[in-house]
Amino acid sequence: MIRVSHQELVERWAQTYVDDGFLVRAGGVVGSTAPPEVNGARPDIEATSDGHCIFVQIIDSPEDFTDPDVRQTAQRLAEARGSAHALHLIVAAECMLELSTKLAEWSVEPDLVHVT
């Protein structure tokens, strides 16, 4: 299996959201600025359109499940959602076996999960 770096995933998914008509902020992406912190956490990507905002977090390795920063970011982004905000998780396929268990432990219910 070829592993894609976290930054490459940010770049690819930022472009996907742009292609879908969103204005995107994503750190390390040419022509973009990093998204602002939300509730004390910074999403990997912030995509906005028509007053709707999506916070995007990428989980690219099973080791991310043991990283307290990943957990805290997911929890804070989930808490920051409102009627005009959503949380999308982009998750590497090798993380899927643990995903439901970890999200339940973290009390995080994303609005959408993309598997990559």
PDB file of C-alpha atoms in Angstrom:
ATOM      1  CA  MET A   1       0.000   0.000   0.000  1.00  0.00           C
ATOM      2  CA  ILE A   2       1.282   3.447  -0.878  1.00  0.00           C
ATOM      3  CA  ARG A   3       0.914   5.890   1.982  1.00  0.00           C
ATOM      4  CA  VAL A   4       0.099   9.493   1.132  1.00  0.00           C
ATOM      5  CA  SER A   5       1.409  12.165   3.488  1.00  0.00           C
ATOM      6  CA  HIS A   6      -0.909  14.244   5.627  1.00  0.00           C
ATOM      7  CA  GLN A   7       0.012  17.367   3.636  1.00  0.00           C
ATOM      8  CA  GLU A   8      -0.747  15.642   0.333  1.00  0.00           C
ATOM      9  CA  LEU A   9      -4.164  14.675   1.667  1.00  0.00           C
ATOM     10  CA  VAL A  10      -4.795  18.273   2.744  1.00  0.00           C
ATOM     11  CA  GLU A  11      -3.870  19.492  -0.737  1.00  0.00           C
ATOM     12  CA  ARG A  12      -5.957  16.875  -2.551  1.00  0.00           C
ATOM     13  CA  TRP A  13      -9.040  17.338  -0.390  1.00  0.00           C
ATOM     14  CA  ALA A  14      -8.770  21.125  -0.421  1.00  0.00           C
ATOM     15  CA  GLN A  15      -8.915  20.904  -4.219  1.00  0.00           C
ATOM     16  CA  THR A  16     -11.911  18.563  -4.007  1.00  0.00           C
ATOM     17  CA  TYR A  17     -13.825  21.114  -1.949  1.00  0.00           C
ATOM     18  CA  VAL A  18     -12.780  23.901  -4.355  1.00  0.00           C
ATOM     19  CA  ASP A  19     -14.022  21.777  -7.265  1.00  0.00           C
ATOM     20  CA  ASP A  20     -17.335  21.419  -5.413  1.00  0.00           C
ATOM     21  CA  GLY A  21     -17.680  25.223  -5.277  1.00  0.00           C
ATOM     22  CA  PHE A  22     -16.397  25.969  -1.788  1.00  0.00           C
ATOM     23  CA  LEU A  23     -14.027  28.722  -0.736  1.00  0.00           C
ATOM     24  CA  VAL A  24     -11.218  26.920   1.051  1.00  0.00           C
ATOM     25  CA  ARG A  25      -8.620  27.750   3.656  1.00  0.00           C
ATOM     26  CA  ALA A  26      -5.978  25.087   4.212  1.00  0.00           C
ATOM     27  CA  GLY A  27      -2.477  25.383   5.659  1.00  0.00           C
ATOM     28  CA  GLY A  28       0.400  24.614   3.318  1.00  0.00           C
ATOM     29  CA  VAL A  29      -1.742  24.801   0.188  1.00  0.00           C
ATOM     30  CA  VAL A  30      -0.504  27.175  -2.508  1.00  0.00           C
ATOM     31  CA  GLY A  31      -2.798  30.183  -2.768  1.00  0.00           C
ATOM     32  CA  SER A  32      -4.512  29.480   0.538  1.00  0.00           C
ATOM     33  CA  THR A  33      -4.091  30.529   4.127  1.00  0.00           C
ATOM     34  CA  ALA A  34      -4.449  28.323   7.174  1.00  0.00           C
ATOM     35  CA  PRO A  35      -7.939  28.218   8.644  1.00  0.00           C
ATOM     36  CA  PRO A  36      -8.447  30.075  11.914  1.00  0.00           C
ATOM     37  CA  GLU A  37      -8.715  28.277  15.215  1.00  0.00           C
ATOM     38  CA  VAL A  38     -12.238  27.288  16.158  1.00  0.00           C
ATOM     39  CA  ASN A  39     -13.028  26.574  19.787  1.00  0.00           C
ATOM     40  CA  GLY A  40      -9.285  26.240  20.469  1.00  0.00           C
ATOM     41  CA  ALA A  41      -8.627  23.814  17.586  1.00  0.00           C
ATOM     42  CA  ARG A  42      -7.523  24.315  13.998  1.00  0.00           C
ATOM     43  CA  PRO A  43      -9.175  22.195  11.295  1.00  0.00           C
ATOM     44  CA  ASP A  44      -7.006  20.892   8.473  1.00  0.00           C
ATOM     45  CA  ILE A  45      -9.394  22.515   5.993  1.00  0.00           C
ATOM     46  CA  GLU A  46     -12.192  25.040   6.313  1.00  0.00           C
ATOM     47  CA  ALA A  47     -14.614  25.071   3.379  1.00  0.00           C
ATOM     48  CA  THR A  48     -17.357  27.699   3.120  1.00  0.00           C
ATOM     49  CA  SER A  49     -20.219  28.287   0.709  1.00  0.00           C
ATOM     50  CA  ASP A  50     -23.436  30.269   0.974  1.00  0.00           C
ATOM     51  CA  GLY A  51     -23.044  30.907   4.706  1.00  0.00           C
ATOM     52  CA  HIS A  52     -22.346  27.243   5.429  1.00  0.00           C
ATOM     53  CA  CYS A  53     -18.965  26.205   6.855  1.00  0.00           C
ATOM     54  CA  ILE A  54     -17.380  22.769   6.967  1.00  0.00           C
ATOM     55  CA  PHE A  55     -14.570  21.944   9.376  1.00  0.00           C
ATOM     56  CA  VAL A  56     -12.450  19.132   7.934  1.00  0.00           C
ATOM     57  CA  GLN A  57     -10.090  16.952   9.955  1.00  0.00           C
ATOM     58  CA  ILE A  58      -7.883  14.306   8.367  1.00  0.00           C
ATOM     59  CA  ILE A  59      -7.056  11.073  10.201  1.00  0.00           C
ATOM     60  CA  ASP A  60      -4.434   9.442   8.019  1.00  0.00           C
ATOM     61  CA  SER A  61      -2.989   6.742  10.233  1.00  0.00           C
ATOM     62  CA  PRO A  62      -4.202   4.344  12.939  1.00  0.00           C
ATOM     63  CA  GLU A  63      -1.549   5.918  15.178  1.00  0.00           C
ATOM     64  CA  ASP A  64      -3.621   9.115  15.101  1.00  0.00           C
ATOM     65  CA  PHE A  65      -6.116   7.405  17.419  1.00  0.00           C
ATOM     66  CA  THR A  66      -3.542   7.447  20.239  1.00  0.00           C
ATOM     67  CA  ASP A  67      -2.560  11.089  19.647  1.00  0.00           C
ATOM     68  CA  PRO A  68      -4.240  13.302  22.269  1.00  0.00           C
ATOM     69  CA  ASP A  69      -4.030  16.310  19.918  1.00  0.00           C
ATOM     70  CA  VAL A  70      -6.035  14.482  17.239  1.00  0.00           C
ATOM     71  CA  ARG A  71      -8.659  13.517  19.811  1.00  0.00           C
ATOM     72  CA  GLN A  72      -8.852  17.031  21.245  1.00  0.00           C
ATOM     73  CA  THR A  73      -9.140  18.603  17.794  1.00  0.00           C
ATOM     74  CA  ALA A  74     -11.984  16.252  16.831  1.00  0.00           C
ATOM     75  CA  GLN A  75     -13.808  16.958  20.084  1.00  0.00           C
ATOM     76  CA  ARG A  76     -13.413  20.731  19.872  1.00  0.00           C
ATOM     77  CA  LEU A  77     -14.451  20.898  16.221  1.00  0.00           C
ATOM     78  CA  ALA A  78     -17.492  18.735  16.978  1.00  0.00           C
ATOM     79  CA  GLU A  79     -18.417  21.046  19.865  1.00  0.00           C
ATOM     80  CA  ALA A  80     -18.053  24.129  17.638  1.00  0.00           C
ATOM     81  CA  ARG A  81     -20.660  23.001  15.143  1.00  0.00           C
ATOM     82  CA  GLY A  82     -23.836  24.941  14.877  1.00  0.00           C
ATOM     83  CA  SER A  83     -26.694  25.268  12.430  1.00  0.00           C
ATOM     84  CA  ALA A  84     -24.355  26.674   9.770  1.00  0.00           C
ATOM     85  CA  HIS A  85     -21.374  24.417  10.539  1.00  0.00           C
ATOM     86  CA  ALA A  86     -20.540  20.779   9.871  1.00  0.00           C
ATOM     87  CA  LEU A  87     -17.691  18.410  10.703  1.00  0.00           C
ATOM     88  CA  HIS A  88     -16.263  16.158   8.014  1.00  0.00           C
ATOM     89  CA  LEU A  89     -13.621  13.559   8.762  1.00  0.00           C
ATOM     90  CA  ILE A  90     -11.344  12.271   6.040  1.00  0.00           C
ATOM     91  CA  VAL A  91     -10.103   8.893   7.166  1.00  0.00           C
ATOM     92  CA  ALA A  92      -7.540   6.541   5.674  1.00  0.00           C
ATOM     93  CA  ALA A  93      -9.013   3.130   4.845  1.00  0.00           C
ATOM     94  CA  GLU A  94      -6.704   1.372   7.313  1.00  0.00           C
ATOM     95  CA  CYS A  95      -8.317   3.391  10.129  1.00  0.00           C
ATOM     96  CA  MET A  96     -11.850   2.204   9.463  1.00  0.00           C
ATOM     97  CA  LEU A  97     -11.749  -0.827  11.765  1.00  0.00           C
ATOM     98  CA  GLU A  98     -11.153   1.378  14.793  1.00  0.00           C
ATOM     99  CA  LEU A  99     -13.080   4.468  13.725  1.00  0.00           C
ATOM    100  CA  SER A 100     -16.502   3.760  15.242  1.00  0.00           C
ATOM    101  CA  THR A 101     -15.003   2.693  18.558  1.00  0.00           C
ATOM    102  CA  LYS A 102     -12.730   5.717  18.798  1.00  0.00           C
ATOM    103  CA  LEU A 103     -15.415   8.214  17.821  1.00  0.00           C
ATOM    104  CA  ALA A 104     -17.709   6.734  20.476  1.00  0.00           C
ATOM    105  CA  GLU A 105     -14.918   6.991  23.084  1.00  0.00           C
ATOM    106  CA  TRP A 106     -14.297  10.589  22.052  1.00  0.00           C
ATOM    107  CA  SER A 107     -18.048  11.448  21.949  1.00  0.00           C
ATOM    108  CA  VAL A 108     -17.626  12.766  18.406  1.00  0.00           C
ATOM    109  CA  GLU A 109     -20.344  12.360  15.788  1.00  0.00           C
ATOM    110  CA  PRO A 110     -19.156  13.776  12.450  1.00  0.00           C
ATOM    111  CA  ASP A 111     -21.666  14.908   9.864  1.00  0.00           C
ATOM    112  CA  LEU A 112     -19.808  13.019   7.137  1.00  0.00           C
ATOM    113  CA  VAL A 113     -16.895  10.580   6.887  1.00  0.00           C
ATOM    114  CA  HIS A 114     -14.906  10.312   3.658  1.00  0.00           C
ATOM    115  CA  VAL A 115     -12.718   7.209   3.316  1.00  0.00           C
ATOM    116  CA  THR A 116      -9.531   7.652   1.354  1.00  0.00           C
TER     117      THR A 116
END
